[in-house]
Amino acid sequence: QKEVEQNSGPLSVPEGAIASLNCTYSDRGSQSFFWYRQYSGKSPELIMSIYSNGDKEDGRFTAQLNKASQYVSLLIRDSQPSDSATYLCAVRKSGYALNFGKGTSLLVTP
Amino acid sequence: ETGVTQTPRHLVMGMTNKKSLKCEQHLGHNAMYWYKQSAKKPLELMFVYSLEERVENNSVPSRFSPECPNSSHLFLHLHTLQPEDSALYLCASSQEMRNQPQHFGDGTRLSIL
């Protein structure tokens, strides 16, 4: 079983819609959860971090964490073409290492 | 000023060459990381340095040799690489508290001929 799983996509949404990106993880002891955005040819950029169950909102982004279901998601409201990128889910269980999923490719169409 | 700076941005080398990748962070962090990103694979952690001491080495071949002379600088020395080592090499830094996020540099795109 892969440690961090994401649907590779592409996920296509129209401009102005809500994009919903999902991630599951295998280790129940995981403590910290992060979403990164990566444009083609660029480095990952931190979007959100979440550490406790529930929702965390930052502008158009909402991260949701459910530790019982081992599930973390990212919602992007009012999606813009500039949001088109690959979104990486990263999970830290212990130590320093972040385990990354393969990423979900998001395409926002005008 | 970019928080984490990597040089060079692109590197082409033969299998018998020796080269080094450089990373510098301007964020006041005290942990630094090397990752490898290959096509269609997740980011793979290679090395972690905390307070200039190597704390993780994820079974990386000895042809990759890291060096961390201080908390702001990290090097990856390369020698006798293989074609499958062609990838994007990313440096990251964070504060040495385990729930802190990592911030990435722009990476070095490495091609092995």
XYZ file of C-alpha atoms in Angstrom:
223
model
C 0.000 0.000 0.000
C 1.359 3.393 -0.980
C 1.895 5.706 1.958
C 0.237 8.743 0.385
C -2.228 8.314 -2.439
C -3.685 10.883 -4.773
C -5.691 10.585 -7.956
C -3.298 11.659 -10.697
C -6.043 13.326 -12.726
C -6.191 15.448 -14.709
C -9.052 17.047 -12.835
C -10.767 19.538 -15.089
C -13.042 22.231 -13.672
C -14.540 25.347 -15.270
C -13.401 28.771 -14.164
C -15.288 29.926 -11.080
C -16.133 26.413 -9.894
C -14.909 24.622 -6.777
C -12.013 22.217 -7.287
C -11.812 19.351 -4.813
C -8.513 17.508 -4.416
C -8.249 14.424 -2.259
C -5.488 12.518 -0.513
C -5.405 9.409 1.659
C -2.547 8.204 3.813
C -1.703 4.872 5.365
C 0.005 5.677 8.678
C -2.433 6.459 11.502
C 0.382 8.063 13.467
C 0.773 10.873 10.959
C 0.868 14.267 12.583
C 1.292 17.012 9.989
C -0.299 17.484 6.596
C 0.618 19.867 3.822
C -0.585 20.832 0.375
C 1.920 22.097 -2.166
C 1.271 23.524 -5.609
C 3.773 22.836 -8.381
C 3.661 24.538 -11.749
C 5.315 22.739 -14.631
C 9.083 23.131 -14.436
C 8.905 24.880 -11.082
C 9.453 23.874 -7.476
C 6.679 22.953 -5.014
C 5.132 25.950 -3.252
C 3.409 25.564 0.123
C -0.318 26.306 -0.049
C -1.713 25.035 3.228
C -0.737 23.159 6.358
C -3.149 21.427 8.733
C -2.509 19.550 11.946
C -5.867 18.834 13.618
C -9.202 17.446 12.500
C -11.587 19.825 10.807
C -11.338 22.620 8.293
C -8.764 25.338 7.870
C -9.452 28.219 5.521
C -7.018 30.620 3.893
C -8.502 32.860 1.218
C -9.898 30.701 -1.574
C -8.294 27.563 -0.135
C -9.759 25.230 2.483
C -7.925 22.209 3.823
C -9.939 19.466 5.485
C -8.509 16.737 7.708
C -10.185 13.593 8.989
C -7.679 11.486 10.903
C -10.181 8.708 11.621
C -10.655 8.195 7.892
C -7.003 9.016 7.125
C -8.125 11.546 4.589
C -7.076 15.078 3.791
C -8.520 17.286 1.088
C -8.021 20.690 -0.479
C -10.884 22.784 -1.805
C -10.228 25.690 -4.139
C -13.154 28.076 -4.459
C -13.691 30.342 -7.455
C -11.050 28.428 -9.422
C -8.952 30.482 -11.814
C -6.909 29.389 -14.844
C -3.824 30.392 -12.832
C -4.692 27.592 -10.385
C -3.887 25.052 -13.115
C -0.973 23.097 -11.673
C -0.103 19.837 -9.952
C -1.123 19.689 -6.302
C 1.029 17.585 -4.011
C -0.182 16.152 -0.734
C 2.564 15.647 1.867
C 2.297 13.845 5.183
C 4.717 13.703 8.083
C 4.409 10.816 10.543
C 7.517 11.228 12.653
C 11.035 12.448 12.215
C 11.844 14.941 9.536
C 10.726 13.134 6.404
C 7.748 14.261 4.393
C 6.026 11.559 2.365
C 4.609 12.935 -0.846
C 1.883 11.661 -3.103
C 2.408 11.666 -6.857
C 0.200 14.727 -7.180
C -3.079 15.598 -8.853
C -3.016 17.612 -12.039
C -5.677 20.355 -12.018
C -6.828 22.118 -15.168
C -9.102 25.140 -14.837
C -10.726 25.958 -18.150
C -11.838 29.512 -19.033
C 15.030 37.574 -2.621
C 14.192 33.903 -3.029
C 14.178 32.098 0.332
C 15.959 28.993 -0.959
C 18.393 29.397 -3.854
C 19.803 26.527 -5.880
C 22.603 26.590 -8.431
C 23.030 25.651 -11.160
C 19.489 25.551 -12.514
C 20.444 23.125 -15.246
C 23.343 20.679 -15.442
C 24.362 18.247 -18.154
C 27.163 15.868 -17.311
C 28.746 12.687 -18.491
C 28.804 9.573 -16.369
C 32.459 10.008 -15.473
C 32.241 13.664 -14.442
C 32.250 15.109 -10.938
C 30.016 18.062 -10.197
C 28.339 19.669 -7.208
C 24.901 21.143 -6.621
C 24.626 24.077 -4.244
C 21.756 25.228 -2.057
C 21.557 28.318 0.131
C 18.663 29.306 2.368
C 17.958 32.830 3.617
C 15.053 31.942 5.932
C 16.939 31.391 9.176
C 16.038 27.721 9.143
C 18.196 25.041 10.726
C 17.157 21.921 8.827
C 17.911 21.293 5.166
C 16.903 18.542 2.767
C 17.726 17.056 -0.620
C 14.904 15.537 -2.675
C 14.868 13.836 -6.055
C 11.884 14.282 -8.367
C 11.629 11.941 -11.346
C 8.862 11.888 -13.917
C 5.673 10.213 -12.694
C 7.148 9.374 -9.293
C 6.603 11.028 -5.930
C 9.237 13.296 -4.493
C 11.872 11.095 -2.881
C 13.730 12.261 0.196
C 17.469 11.710 -0.112
C 19.136 13.394 2.860
C 18.220 15.481 5.889
C 20.538 17.732 7.857
C 19.496 19.241 11.169
C 21.820 21.707 12.865
C 24.490 20.656 10.338
C 24.290 17.006 11.347
C 23.001 14.386 8.931
C 19.937 12.833 10.524
C 18.523 10.857 7.609
C 19.973 9.053 4.628
C 17.354 7.193 2.665
C 19.477 4.425 1.158
C 20.961 6.756 -1.405
C 23.811 5.344 -3.544
C 27.270 6.492 -2.539
C 27.710 8.296 -5.857
C 25.674 11.047 -4.148
C 27.559 12.703 -1.312
C 25.984 15.516 0.720
C 27.787 18.218 2.646
C 26.377 20.775 5.069
C 29.093 23.200 6.205
C 26.638 25.439 8.103
C 22.907 25.825 8.593
C 22.537 28.052 5.532
C 24.376 25.977 2.942
C 23.944 22.481 1.576
C 25.818 20.757 -1.210
C 25.269 17.570 -3.154
C 28.466 16.195 -4.674
C 27.941 13.976 -7.688
C 30.330 11.453 -9.223
C 30.039 8.532 -11.611
C 26.315 9.030 -12.054
C 24.041 6.782 -14.091
C 21.446 7.758 -16.723
C 18.637 6.914 -14.265
C 19.945 9.688 -12.023
C 18.616 12.256 -14.491
C 15.935 14.139 -12.545
C 15.033 17.390 -10.828
C 16.970 17.756 -7.573
C 15.242 19.928 -5.029
C 16.634 21.471 -1.900
C 14.332 22.443 0.962
C 14.676 23.985 4.401
C 12.569 24.220 7.544
C 12.715 25.133 11.172
C 13.865 22.218 13.295
C 10.439 21.552 14.745
C 8.715 18.617 13.260
C 5.405 20.150 12.347
C 6.982 22.976 10.412
C 6.569 23.006 6.629
C 9.460 22.739 4.234
C 10.208 25.465 1.729
C 11.713 24.470 -1.592
C 14.244 25.979 -3.933
C 13.683 26.068 -7.702
C 15.695 22.902 -8.227
C 18.511 21.754 -10.471
C 17.487 19.878 -13.617
C 20.188 17.230 -14.038
C 20.734 15.300 -17.240
C 23.249 12.452 -17.432
C 24.561 11.625 -20.872
